[in-house]
Amino acid sequence: MPPKVPGRPAGPGAASLLAAPVLALAAALAAPAPAAADKHALLIGINAYTSEVFRPLSGSLNDVELMKGVLTDRLGFPAGNVATLTDEQATRSGVIGAMTELAGRIQPGDQVYVQYSGHGSTTCDLNLDDGPRGFDSTLVTYGSRSGVNTTKASACAAPATESAARAAAEAARDNPDDYDLIDDRVNELVAALRAKADLVVFVSDSCHSATITRSSDALPTRGAPVDGRVNPDSFMERKPAPSGLGDYISIGSANLEQKATEYATPDGKGYGIFTWSWARALNAARPGDTWQHVAHRTKAYMNEAGHGAQTPVVEGTVNRQVFEGAEGGRYVYTVLQAFDREGKRLAELNAGLLAGVGPGTVFLKGNPEAPEARLTVVSSTDLKSQAEVTEGAVSYGDDVDLFNWVPPGLTLKIRYQAALDSDRELVARAREVFSGMSIVEELKDGDGAQAEIVAWILRPGAAPQAAAPSAGSEAPEPAAFLPPSDPSAAPEIWLVSPAEDSFLWGFDRLRAPLDDKGPGELRRNFELAARAHNIMTLEGPPGPPVQVSVSYLMFRPVGEPEWAASPQDRRFPAQEAGIGHWVFTREVPAADPEVNAQGDEELVVIKA
């Protein structure tokens, strides 16, 4: 339920980014402003709901701590300017009071970030300002629907006459904290912020669902049933938007018809899947990025985590830069603590799971050619890592550089197997396939049953033949997947499944000769196969992302004579049985809004 954006003309800057709007609260970052301009934030999180109508949550308070760290450590918000409101503090009255206090505290030109994490819902729209849908969106504040008159309604149960409904709204004001915070009231509170601030960003990790469809043992969704009662603010007068309001961006974690779900990170800690992804996207932002860029990156992270059905919604001045006028985007890893424990020298770093840093990641202090210190991460939490200082020494405040990146929670165990005893010496060459690849770990002797990859060194002779039918059977036995080895044949390495009945993940190109070029070719094919299988992400190590230019290469079919007469660089692909022959015609930038085939073009290749 992001507050509406009144008084702003329609156009590209005000268009919905990803889908229809939903709950939102959002944030201020950098923009040209007077020297005295400051950044302020209010973070609201509720886990301990008291109503029997819907369940408590587990990740909202973690959302608050996570975003506080991102705002202060990454985006330059002074710690003293970040207020938090959690659980019993976050009643309807408490939220209204905190936002009112924030409006009084900020100065003209300041930037404001507000985020709400908790249940979202709807209630009867009695002043008819929400169109034919007939419901107002709400934030379900602490203590809401805990009174004896709470109903678990799926539709409006308001009195039949307007006079009776107004009387019910008046009576509700005697116990206001038993009711949700309605969107009309939130809009009024945000307007007070925008009257002074240069930018208000309002983010809500919640949903408007009228039902909860998850089973009791699933991660909970952040949606509560419709409150069919008359809300104290049901008849709020809609005031015209004053002129001169600051920029406004609203971000909702899901569109109107979707659930906002919670998520467990690799260390088992719970967050809203949107907040975790949003924090990652802000953490990765760099100069020139707009709020639209951050929102797209957030959606990509949600897809990666398996929550692609949930679509965030962004409205307002989405083309405003996140780091405009600021240095931003520079990754500086710093030693927060240095201490000894159980005979080991340890250091705490400001890089954790949110930055994609997992155990095994190596940082260096000083010149990489002759480092003053070497640190290897042994454990990671959301914003920090603990590392062992294996060489040299570090102290509080030292800057360190990323040297070898290991993504969190991603290790594939491999064992090597030689079909012929005489080929055991080839294992060293087979290891070249995975040299320096942090996601692959070789098993020790005796642990082979735990393997997720089996690297076979074979000398394939003739293709394996089906076995003769067994006694009493008419059908022949299927051929064994692994061929017998012929000592006179050239050695190959095959990457196969743990059951040894197919190539790994079904990719039949995971085999290569053990010659000078084979291991390198197999390494490339493994990386592609792993990404296709969603084992490795397409994300690189933390730091400013690489800029990628995408275009379409267009081809037309030709006969073999024309294909053979064409320059080598215009042919696609190299001649292979069943593929046909194609000749390049033109390259089209992916930025073109519409790409149409010309003539007899039939094949499109994406070039990145």
Coordinates of C-alpha atoms in Angstrom, one line a residue:
M1 CA 0.0 0.0 0.0
P2 CA 2.3 2.7 -1.1
P3 CA 0.8 6.1 -0.6
K4 CA -0.6 7.6 -3.8
V5 CA 1.4 10.1 -5.7
P6 CA -0.9 13.1 -6.0
G7 CA -0.1 16.3 -7.9
R8 CA 2.5 14.8 -10.1
P9 CA 2.1 14.8 -13.9
A10 CA 1.9 11.5 -15.8
G11 CA 4.9 10.5 -17.8
P12 CA 8.0 8.3 -17.8
G13 CA 9.1 9.5 -14.4
A14 CA 5.7 8.6 -12.9
A15 CA 5.0 5.3 -14.7
S16 CA 4.7 2.0 -12.9
L17 CA 8.0 0.2 -13.2
L18 CA 7.1 -3.5 -12.8
A19 CA 3.4 -4.0 -12.3
A20 CA 0.4 -2.5 -10.6
P21 CA 1.2 -0.7 -7.3
V22 CA 1.1 -2.2 -3.8
L23 CA 2.3 -1.4 -0.3
A24 CA 5.3 0.8 -0.3
L25 CA 7.5 2.9 1.8
A26 CA 10.7 4.4 0.4
A27 CA 14.0 6.2 0.8
A28 CA 16.1 9.2 0.3
L29 CA 19.5 9.1 -1.0
A30 CA 21.8 11.4 -3.0
A31 CA 20.7 14.4 -5.1
P32 CA 22.0 17.9 -5.5
A33 CA 20.9 19.7 -2.4
P34 CA 22.1 22.5 -0.1
A35 CA 25.2 21.8 1.9
A36 CA 23.1 21.5 5.1
A37 CA 20.9 18.8 3.6
D38 CA 20.8 15.6 5.7
K39 CA 19.4 12.0 5.4
H40 CA 16.8 10.6 7.8
A41 CA 15.1 7.2 8.1
L42 CA 12.3 5.5 9.9
L43 CA 12.3 1.7 9.9
I44 CA 9.2 -0.1 11.2
G45 CA 9.1 -3.9 11.7
I46 CA 6.5 -6.1 13.4
N47 CA 6.9 -9.8 14.2
A48 CA 4.8 -10.3 17.4
Y49 CA 1.3 -9.8 16.2
T50 CA -1.3 -10.4 18.9
S51 CA -4.4 -11.1 16.9
E52 CA -5.8 -14.6 16.6
V53 CA -6.9 -13.7 13.0
F54 CA -3.4 -14.0 11.5
R55 CA -0.1 -15.4 12.5
P56 CA 3.1 -13.7 13.8
L57 CA 6.0 -13.2 11.5
S58 CA 9.7 -14.1 11.9
G59 CA 11.6 -11.8 9.5
S60 CA 10.4 -8.3 10.0
L61 CA 12.7 -7.3 12.8
N62 CA 15.6 -8.8 10.9
D63 CA 14.5 -6.5 8.0
V64 CA 14.9 -3.5 10.2
E65 CA 18.4 -4.4 11.3
L66 CA 19.5 -5.2 7.8
M67 CA 18.2 -2.0 6.3
K68 CA 19.7 0.0 9.2
G69 CA 23.1 -1.5 8.3
V70 CA 22.7 -0.8 4.6
L71 CA 21.6 2.8 5.2
T72 CA 24.4 3.7 7.6
D73 CA 27.2 1.5 6.2
R74 CA 26.6 1.8 2.5
L75 CA 24.4 4.8 1.8
G76 CA 25.8 7.4 4.2
F77 CA 22.8 7.9 6.7
P78 CA 24.1 9.1 10.1
A79 CA 23.3 6.4 12.6
G80 CA 21.7 9.0 14.9
N81 CA 19.2 9.9 12.1
V82 CA 17.9 6.3 11.7
A83 CA 14.9 5.7 14.0
T84 CA 13.4 2.2 14.5
L85 CA 9.9 1.2 15.6
T86 CA 9.4 -2.4 16.4
D87 CA 6.7 -4.7 17.7
E88 CA 4.8 -3.1 20.7
Q89 CA 6.2 0.3 19.7
A90 CA 4.6 0.0 16.3
T91 CA 1.0 0.5 17.2
R92 CA -1.2 2.5 14.9
S93 CA -0.7 5.5 17.2
G94 CA 3.0 4.8 17.5
V95 CA 3.5 4.8 13.7
I96 CA 1.5 8.0 13.3
G97 CA 3.5 9.6 16.1
A98 CA 6.8 8.5 14.7
M99 CA 6.1 9.8 11.2
T100 CA 4.8 13.1 12.6
E101 CA 7.9 13.5 14.7
L102 CA 10.0 12.8 11.7
A103 CA 8.2 15.5 9.7
G104 CA 9.0 17.9 12.5
R105 CA 12.6 16.9 12.7
I106 CA 13.7 17.2 9.1
Q107 CA 14.8 20.4 7.4
P108 CA 14.1 21.7 4.0
G109 CA 16.1 19.8 1.3
D110 CA 16.6 16.7 3.5
Q111 CA 16.1 13.2 2.2
V112 CA 13.9 10.6 3.9
Y113 CA 13.7 6.9 3.8
V114 CA 10.7 5.1 5.4
Q115 CA 10.3 1.3 5.4
Y116 CA 7.5 -0.9 6.8
S117 CA 7.9 -4.7 7.2
G118 CA 4.9 -6.6 8.4
H119 CA 1.4 -7.7 7.5
G120 CA -0.6 -5.8 4.9
S121 CA -4.3 -6.0 4.3
T122 CA -7.4 -4.2 3.1
T123 CA -10.5 -2.7 4.7
C124 CA -13.8 -1.3 3.4
D125 CA -13.5 1.8 1.2
L126 CA -16.4 3.9 2.5
N127 CA -15.4 7.3 1.1
L128 CA -15.2 5.8 -2.4
D129 CA -11.8 7.1 -3.3
D130 CA -10.3 3.8 -4.4
G131 CA -12.5 3.2 -7.4
P132 CA -14.5 0.1 -8.2
R133 CA -12.2 -2.2 -6.1
G134 CA -14.0 -1.1 -3.0
F135 CA -11.2 -1.6 -0.6
D136 CA -8.6 0.6 1.1
S137 CA -5.1 -0.8 1.6
T138 CA -3.7 -1.0 5.1
L139 CA -0.7 -1.6 7.2
V140 CA -1.5 -4.0 10.0
T141 CA 0.1 -2.3 13.0
Y142 CA 0.8 -4.0 16.3
G143 CA -2.3 -4.7 18.4
S144 CA -4.6 -4.4 15.5
R145 CA -7.7 -6.7 15.5
S146 CA -6.9 -7.9 19.1
G147 CA -10.2 -6.6 20.5
V148 CA -13.3 -8.6 21.1
N149 CA -15.1 -7.0 18.2
T150 CA -12.6 -8.2 15.6
T151 CA -14.1 -10.2 12.7
K152 CA -12.4 -12.5 10.3
A153 CA -14.4 -11.1 7.4
S154 CA -13.6 -11.7 3.8
A155 CA -15.8 -8.8 2.6
C156 CA -17.0 -5.5 4.0
A157 CA -19.4 -5.9 6.9
A158 CA -20.1 -2.1 7.2
P159 CA -23.5 -0.8 8.2
A160 CA -26.0 -0.4 5.4
T161 CA -26.5 3.3 5.8
E162 CA -23.9 6.1 5.7
S163 CA -25.1 7.6 9.0
A164 CA -24.6 4.2 10.7
A165 CA -21.2 3.8 9.2
R166 CA -20.1 7.2 10.3
A167 CA -21.3 6.4 13.8
A168 CA -19.2 3.2 13.7
A169 CA -16.1 5.2 12.6
E170 CA -16.6 7.6 15.5
A171 CA -17.0 4.7 17.9
A172 CA -13.8 3.1 16.6
R173 CA -11.8 6.2 17.6
D174 CA -12.3 5.2 21.2
N175 CA -9.9 2.3 20.6
P176 CA -7.9 3.3 17.5
D177 CA -5.0 0.8 18.0
D178 CA -7.3 -2.1 17.4
Y179 CA -7.5 -1.0 13.8
D180 CA -5.1 -1.1 10.8
L181 CA -3.4 2.1 9.5
I182 CA -5.3 3.0 6.4
D183 CA -3.7 4.2 3.2
D184 CA -5.5 7.6 3.3
R185 CA -3.8 8.4 6.7
V186 CA -0.4 7.2 5.4
N187 CA -0.8 9.5 2.4
E188 CA -1.4 12.4 4.7
L189 CA 1.7 11.6 6.8
V190 CA 3.8 11.2 3.7
A191 CA 2.6 14.6 2.3
A192 CA 3.8 16.2 5.5
L193 CA 7.3 14.8 4.8
R194 CA 7.3 15.8 1.2
A195 CA 6.3 19.4 2.1
K196 CA 9.9 19.8 3.5
A197 CA 12.0 17.0 2.1
D198 CA 13.8 17.0 -1.3
L199 CA 13.0 13.3 -1.7
V200 CA 10.9 10.8 0.2
V201 CA 11.3 7.1 -0.5
F202 CA 8.6 4.9 1.1
V203 CA 9.1 1.1 1.0
S204 CA 6.6 -1.6 2.2
D205 CA 7.5 -5.3 2.4
S206 CA 3.9 -6.6 2.9
C207 CA 1.0 -7.6 0.8
H208 CA -2.7 -6.8 0.4
S209 CA -3.9 -10.4 0.2
A210 CA -7.4 -11.1 1.5
T211 CA -6.4 -14.7 2.4
I212 CA -3.4 -16.6 3.5
T213 CA -2.8 -19.7 1.4
R214 CA 0.4 -21.0 2.9
S215 CA 0.4 -24.1 5.0
S216 CA 1.3 -23.7 8.7
D217 CA 4.9 -25.0 8.3
A218 CA 5.7 -22.8 5.3
L219 CA 7.4 -19.5 5.5
P220 CA 4.6 -17.1 6.2
T221 CA 3.2 -14.6 3.8
R222 CA 2.9 -11.0 4.9
G223 CA -0.9 -10.7 4.3
A224 CA -3.8 -10.6 6.7
P225 CA -7.5 -11.2 5.9
V226 CA -9.7 -8.2 5.0
D227 CA -10.9 -6.3 8.1
G228 CA -14.6 -5.9 7.4
R229 CA -15.1 -3.4 10.2
V230 CA -15.4 0.4 9.8
N231 CA -12.0 1.9 10.3
P232 CA -11.5 5.1 12.4
D233 CA -10.2 6.8 9.2
S234 CA -12.9 5.4 6.8
F235 CA -14.3 8.9 6.1
M236 CA -11.1 10.9 6.0
E237 CA -11.5 13.9 3.8
R238 CA -9.2 13.7 0.7
K239 CA -7.3 17.0 0.7
P240 CA -5.9 18.4 -2.6
A241 CA -2.1 18.0 -2.9
P242 CA -0.3 21.2 -2.0
S243 CA 2.1 22.6 -4.5
G244 CA 5.9 22.4 -4.2
L245 CA 6.1 18.9 -2.8
G246 CA 9.5 17.1 -3.0
D247 CA 10.1 14.1 -5.2
Y248 CA 8.4 10.9 -4.1
I249 CA 9.2 7.2 -4.8
S250 CA 7.0 4.3 -3.5
I251 CA 8.2 0.7 -3.6
G252 CA 5.9 -2.2 -2.9
S253 CA 7.1 -5.7 -2.5
A254 CA 4.3 -7.4 -4.5
N255 CA 1.5 -6.3 -6.7
L256 CA -2.1 -6.2 -5.6
E257 CA -2.9 -9.9 -6.2
Q258 CA 0.3 -11.4 -4.9
K259 CA 1.7 -12.6 -1.6
A260 CA 4.8 -11.1 0.0
T261 CA 6.8 -14.0 1.4
E262 CA 9.5 -14.5 3.9
Y263 CA 12.8 -16.1 3.1
A264 CA 15.6 -18.0 4.9
T265 CA 19.2 -17.0 4.0
P266 CA 22.1 -19.5 3.8
D267 CA 22.8 -18.9 7.5
G268 CA 19.2 -19.8 8.4
K269 CA 18.1 -16.3 9.3
G270 CA 14.7 -15.1 8.2
Y271 CA 13.9 -11.9 6.2
G272 CA 11.3 -10.7 3.7
I273 CA 12.4 -12.0 0.4
F274 CA 11.8 -8.5 -1.0
T275 CA 13.8 -6.8 1.7
W276 CA 16.7 -9.2 1.4
S277 CA 16.8 -8.7 -2.4
W278 CA 16.2 -4.9 -2.1
A279 CA 19.1 -4.6 0.3
R280 CA 21.4 -6.5 -2.0
A281 CA 20.4 -4.3 -4.9
L282 CA 21.0 -1.1 -2.9
N283 CA 24.3 -2.5 -1.6
A284 CA 25.4 -3.1 -5.3
A285 CA 24.3 0.3 -6.5
R286 CA 26.9 2.5 -8.2
P287 CA 27.0 6.1 -9.5
G288 CA 24.5 6.6 -12.3
D289 CA 22.1 4.0 -11.1
T290 CA 18.5 5.1 -10.8
W291 CA 15.8 3.7 -8.6
Q292 CA 14.5 1.9 -11.6
H293 CA 17.9 0.1 -12.0
V294 CA 17.8 -0.9 -8.4
A295 CA 14.2 -2.2 -8.7
H296 CA 15.1 -4.3 -11.8
R297 CA 18.1 -5.8 -9.9
T298 CA 15.9 -6.6 -7.0
K299 CA 13.6 -8.5 -9.2
A300 CA 16.5 -10.5 -10.6
Y301 CA 17.7 -11.4 -7.1
M302 CA 14.2 -12.6 -6.2
N303 CA 14.1 -14.7 -9.3
E304 CA 17.5 -16.2 -8.4
A305 CA 16.1 -17.1 -4.9
G306 CA 13.2 -18.9 -6.4
H307 CA 10.6 -16.2 -5.8
G308 CA 10.0 -15.1 -9.4
A309 CA 6.2 -15.1 -9.0
Q310 CA 6.4 -12.1 -6.6
T311 CA 6.8 -8.8 -8.6
P312 CA 7.8 -5.6 -6.9
V313 CA 6.1 -2.3 -7.9
V314 CA 7.8 1.1 -8.1
E315 CA 6.1 4.4 -8.8
G316 CA 7.1 8.0 -8.8
T317 CA 10.3 9.7 -9.9
V318 CA 11.9 6.3 -10.7
N319 CA 14.5 7.8 -13.1
R320 CA 16.1 9.8 -10.3
Q321 CA 19.7 8.6 -9.6
V322 CA 20.3 6.8 -6.3
F323 CA 23.8 8.2 -6.0
E324 CA 23.4 11.4 -7.9
G325 CA 26.1 13.9 -7.0
A326 CA 27.8 11.4 -4.7
E327 CA 30.9 9.2 -5.0
G328 CA 28.9 6.1 -4.1
G329 CA 29.4 2.6 -5.5
R330 CA 33.0 2.2 -4.3
Y331 CA 33.5 -1.0 -2.3
V332 CA 35.7 -0.5 0.7
Y333 CA 36.2 -3.5 3.0
T334 CA 37.3 -2.5 6.4
V335 CA 38.5 -4.3 9.6
L336 CA 35.9 -3.6 12.3
Q337 CA 37.6 -5.7 15.0
A338 CA 40.9 -7.6 15.4
F339 CA 41.2 -10.1 18.3
D340 CA 42.7 -13.4 19.4
R341 CA 40.6 -16.4 20.3
E342 CA 41.6 -20.0 21.0
G343 CA 45.1 -19.4 19.7
K344 CA 43.9 -17.9 16.4
R345 CA 44.1 -14.3 15.1
L346 CA 40.7 -13.2 13.9
A347 CA 39.2 -10.1 12.3
E348 CA 35.6 -8.9 11.7
L349 CA 35.0 -7.4 8.3
N350 CA 32.1 -5.2 7.0
A351 CA 31.3 -7.7 4.2
G352 CA 28.8 -10.5 4.6
L353 CA 26.2 -12.6 2.9
L354 CA 24.5 -9.4 1.6
A355 CA 27.6 -8.7 -0.4
G356 CA 27.8 -12.3 -1.6
V357 CA 30.8 -13.1 0.6
G358 CA 30.9 -16.7 1.9
P359 CA 33.4 -18.8 3.9
G360 CA 36.6 -19.3 2.0
T361 CA 36.7 -15.8 0.5
V362 CA 40.2 -14.3 0.8
F363 CA 41.0 -10.7 1.5
L364 CA 44.5 -9.1 1.3
K365 CA 45.9 -6.0 3.0
G366 CA 48.3 -3.9 0.9
N367 CA 50.0 -4.8 -2.4
P368 CA 48.6 -8.1 -3.7
E369 CA 52.1 -9.0 -5.0
A370 CA 53.6 -8.8 -1.5
P371 CA 50.6 -8.4 0.9
E372 CA 51.0 -7.2 4.4
A373 CA 48.3 -9.6 5.6
R374 CA 46.0 -12.4 4.3
L375 CA 42.6 -13.0 5.7
T376 CA 40.4 -16.0 5.0
V377 CA 36.7 -15.8 5.9
V378 CA 35.5 -18.6 8.2
S379 CA 31.9 -17.5 8.8
S380 CA 29.5 -14.9 7.4
T381 CA 26.3 -13.2 8.6
D382 CA 24.1 -10.8 6.8
L383 CA 26.4 -7.7 6.9
K384 CA 29.6 -9.0 8.4
S385 CA 32.2 -11.8 8.2
Q386 CA 34.7 -13.3 10.6
A387 CA 38.1 -14.1 9.0
E388 CA 41.2 -15.8 10.2
V389 CA 44.4 -13.8 9.8
T390 CA 46.7 -16.4 8.3
E391 CA 49.5 -14.1 7.4
G392 CA 50.7 -10.7 8.7
A393 CA 48.6 -8.6 11.0
V394 CA 45.7 -6.2 10.8
S395 CA 44.1 -3.7 13.2
Y396 CA 40.9 -1.8 13.6
G397 CA 40.2 0.5 10.6
D398 CA 42.5 -1.3 8.1
D399 CA 41.2 -1.5 4.5
V400 CA 41.5 -4.8 2.8
D401 CA 40.9 -5.9 -0.8
L402 CA 38.9 -8.8 -2.2
F403 CA 41.4 -11.4 -3.6
N404 CA 39.6 -14.7 -4.0
W405 CA 35.8 -14.7 -4.0
V406 CA 33.7 -17.6 -2.7
P407 CA 29.9 -17.2 -2.9
P408 CA 28.0 -18.3 0.2
G409 CA 26.5 -21.7 0.5
L410 CA 27.7 -23.1 -2.8
T411 CA 30.2 -26.0 -2.9
L412 CA 30.0 -29.0 -5.2
K413 CA 32.0 -32.1 -4.0
I414 CA 33.9 -34.0 -6.6
R415 CA 35.8 -37.3 -6.7
Y416 CA 38.2 -38.4 -9.5
Q417 CA 38.1 -42.0 -10.8
A418 CA 40.5 -43.7 -13.3
A419 CA 39.2 -46.6 -15.2
L420 CA 42.7 -48.0 -15.6
D421 CA 45.2 -48.2 -12.8
S422 CA 47.9 -46.9 -15.2
D423 CA 45.9 -43.7 -15.7
R424 CA 45.9 -42.6 -12.1
E425 CA 48.7 -40.2 -12.9
L426 CA 46.3 -38.3 -15.2
V427 CA 44.2 -37.1 -12.2
A428 CA 46.6 -34.1 -11.9
R429 CA 45.8 -33.0 -15.4
A430 CA 42.0 -33.6 -14.8
R431 CA 42.2 -31.2 -11.8
E432 CA 43.1 -28.4 -14.3
V433 CA 39.4 -28.3 -15.2
F434 CA 38.5 -26.9 -11.8
S435 CA 41.8 -25.1 -10.9
G436 CA 40.9 -22.0 -8.8
M437 CA 37.2 -22.7 -9.0
S438 CA 35.9 -22.1 -5.5
I439 CA 32.6 -23.8 -5.9
V440 CA 34.2 -27.3 -6.5
E441 CA 35.8 -29.1 -3.5
E442 CA 37.7 -32.4 -3.9
L443 CA 36.7 -35.1 -1.5
K444 CA 39.2 -36.9 0.6
D445 CA 39.8 -40.6 0.2
G446 CA 37.0 -42.6 1.8
D447 CA 34.4 -39.8 1.3
G448 CA 33.5 -40.7 -2.3
A449 CA 29.9 -41.5 -1.5
Q450 CA 29.3 -37.8 -0.9
A451 CA 30.3 -36.8 -4.4
E452 CA 28.0 -34.6 -6.4
I453 CA 30.3 -34.8 -9.4
V454 CA 32.3 -37.8 -10.5
A455 CA 35.2 -37.1 -12.9
W456 CA 36.0 -40.3 -14.8
I457 CA 39.3 -40.7 -16.7
L458 CA 38.5 -43.1 -19.5
R459 CA 39.9 -44.3 -22.8
P460 CA 36.7 -44.9 -24.7
G461 CA 36.9 -47.7 -27.3
A462 CA 34.0 -48.9 -29.2
A463 CA 30.5 -47.7 -28.1
P464 CA 29.1 -49.9 -25.4
Q465 CA 26.8 -52.7 -26.6
A466 CA 23.6 -53.8 -25.0
A467 CA 24.0 -56.9 -22.9
A468 CA 22.4 -60.2 -23.9
P469 CA 19.0 -60.9 -22.4
S470 CA 19.2 -62.3 -19.0
A471 CA 17.7 -65.7 -18.3
G472 CA 13.9 -65.7 -18.6
S473 CA 13.9 -62.2 -20.2
E474 CA 13.1 -61.3 -23.8
A475 CA 14.4 -57.7 -23.7
P476 CA 18.1 -57.0 -23.8
E477 CA 19.8 -55.3 -20.8
P478 CA 20.5 -51.6 -21.5
A479 CA 24.0 -50.7 -22.4
A480 CA 26.1 -49.4 -19.5
F481 CA 26.6 -45.6 -19.6
L482 CA 30.4 -45.7 -19.1
P483 CA 32.2 -47.4 -21.9
P484 CA 35.0 -49.9 -21.4
S485 CA 38.4 -48.4 -21.6
D486 CA 40.8 -49.4 -24.4
P487 CA 44.5 -48.9 -23.3
S488 CA 45.4 -48.0 -26.9
A489 CA 42.7 -45.2 -27.1
A490 CA 43.3 -41.5 -26.2
P491 CA 42.4 -40.6 -22.6
E492 CA 39.3 -38.4 -21.9
I493 CA 37.7 -36.9 -18.9
W494 CA 33.9 -37.3 -18.4
L495 CA 31.9 -35.4 -15.8
V496 CA 29.1 -37.7 -14.8
S497 CA 26.3 -37.9 -12.2
P498 CA 26.8 -39.5 -8.8
A499 CA 24.8 -42.5 -10.0
E500 CA 27.2 -42.8 -13.0
D501 CA 24.3 -43.4 -15.4
S502 CA 24.4 -40.1 -17.3
F503 CA 26.5 -37.0 -17.9
L504 CA 26.3 -34.5 -15.1
W505 CA 22.9 -32.7 -15.2
G506 CA 22.2 -34.4 -18.5
F507 CA 24.7 -32.2 -20.5
D508 CA 26.4 -34.5 -23.0
R509 CA 29.1 -32.0 -23.8
L510 CA 30.7 -32.5 -20.4
R511 CA 33.5 -34.7 -21.8
A512 CA 36.8 -33.7 -23.4
P513 CA 40.2 -35.2 -24.3
L514 CA 42.9 -34.9 -21.8
D515 CA 45.2 -33.0 -24.1
D516 CA 46.5 -29.4 -24.0
K517 CA 43.1 -27.8 -24.9
G518 CA 40.6 -30.3 -23.5
P519 CA 40.6 -29.2 -19.8
G520 CA 40.0 -25.6 -20.7
E521 CA 37.2 -26.5 -23.1
L522 CA 35.5 -28.7 -20.5
R523 CA 35.8 -26.0 -17.9
R524 CA 33.9 -23.5 -20.1
N525 CA 31.2 -26.1 -20.8
F526 CA 30.9 -26.9 -17.1
E527 CA 30.4 -23.3 -16.2
L528 CA 27.7 -22.9 -18.8
A529 CA 26.0 -26.2 -17.7
A530 CA 26.2 -25.2 -14.1
R531 CA 24.6 -21.8 -14.8
A532 CA 21.9 -23.5 -16.9
H533 CA 21.2 -25.9 -14.0
N534 CA 21.0 -22.9 -11.6
I535 CA 24.0 -24.1 -9.5
M536 CA 26.2 -21.1 -10.2
T537 CA 24.6 -17.7 -10.4
L538 CA 25.5 -15.3 -13.2
E539 CA 26.6 -12.7 -10.6
G540 CA 30.2 -12.0 -10.3
P541 CA 32.2 -11.1 -7.2
P542 CA 31.1 -8.0 -5.2
G543 CA 32.1 -4.7 -6.6
P544 CA 30.9 -2.4 -9.4
P545 CA 29.1 -4.6 -11.9
V546 CA 30.5 -5.0 -15.4
Q547 CA 28.6 -3.0 -18.1
V548 CA 27.1 -5.4 -20.7
S549 CA 26.0 -4.4 -24.1
V550 CA 23.4 -6.6 -25.7
S551 CA 22.4 -6.9 -29.3
Y552 CA 20.7 -9.4 -31.7
L553 CA 22.6 -11.0 -34.6
M554 CA 20.3 -11.9 -37.5
F555 CA 20.9 -14.8 -39.9
R556 CA 19.2 -16.2 -43.0
P557 CA 19.2 -19.8 -44.2
V558 CA 21.4 -20.6 -47.2
G559 CA 22.5 -23.7 -49.2
E560 CA 25.8 -25.3 -48.5
P561 CA 27.5 -23.8 -51.6
E562 CA 26.7 -20.2 -50.5
W563 CA 27.6 -21.0 -46.9
A564 CA 31.0 -22.4 -48.0
A565 CA 31.7 -19.4 -50.2
S566 CA 30.9 -16.9 -47.3
P567 CA 33.6 -15.4 -45.1
Q568 CA 34.3 -17.6 -42.1
D569 CA 33.1 -14.8 -39.7
R570 CA 29.7 -14.6 -41.4
R571 CA 28.9 -18.3 -41.0
F572 CA 26.8 -19.7 -38.2
P573 CA 27.2 -22.3 -36.9
A574 CA 30.1 -24.4 -38.0
Q575 CA 28.7 -27.2 -40.2
E576 CA 27.0 -29.8 -38.0
A577 CA 24.6 -32.6 -38.9
G578 CA 21.0 -31.5 -38.6
I579 CA 21.8 -27.8 -38.0
G580 CA 21.6 -26.5 -41.5
H581 CA 23.6 -23.5 -42.9
W582 CA 23.1 -19.9 -42.0
V583 CA 24.7 -16.6 -43.0
F584 CA 24.9 -13.4 -40.9
T585 CA 22.9 -10.4 -42.2
R586 CA 22.9 -7.7 -39.6
E587 CA 23.3 -6.7 -35.9
V588 CA 20.5 -4.9 -34.1
P589 CA 20.9 -3.2 -30.7
A590 CA 18.7 -4.7 -28.0
A591 CA 17.7 -1.2 -27.0
D592 CA 15.6 -1.0 -30.2
P593 CA 11.9 -1.1 -29.0
E594 CA 10.9 -3.5 -31.8
V595 CA 13.0 -6.0 -33.9
N596 CA 11.4 -7.3 -37.0
A597 CA 12.8 -9.9 -39.4
Q598 CA 13.7 -8.7 -42.8
G599 CA 13.6 -10.8 -46.0
D600 CA 14.2 -14.5 -45.1
E601 CA 15.9 -13.9 -41.7
E602 CA 14.8 -16.8 -39.5
L603 CA 17.5 -17.1 -36.8
V604 CA 18.3 -14.7 -34.0
V605 CA 21.4 -15.0 -31.7
I606 CA 21.7 -12.9 -28.6
K607 CA 25.1 -11.3 -28.2
A608 CA 26.2 -10.0 -24.8

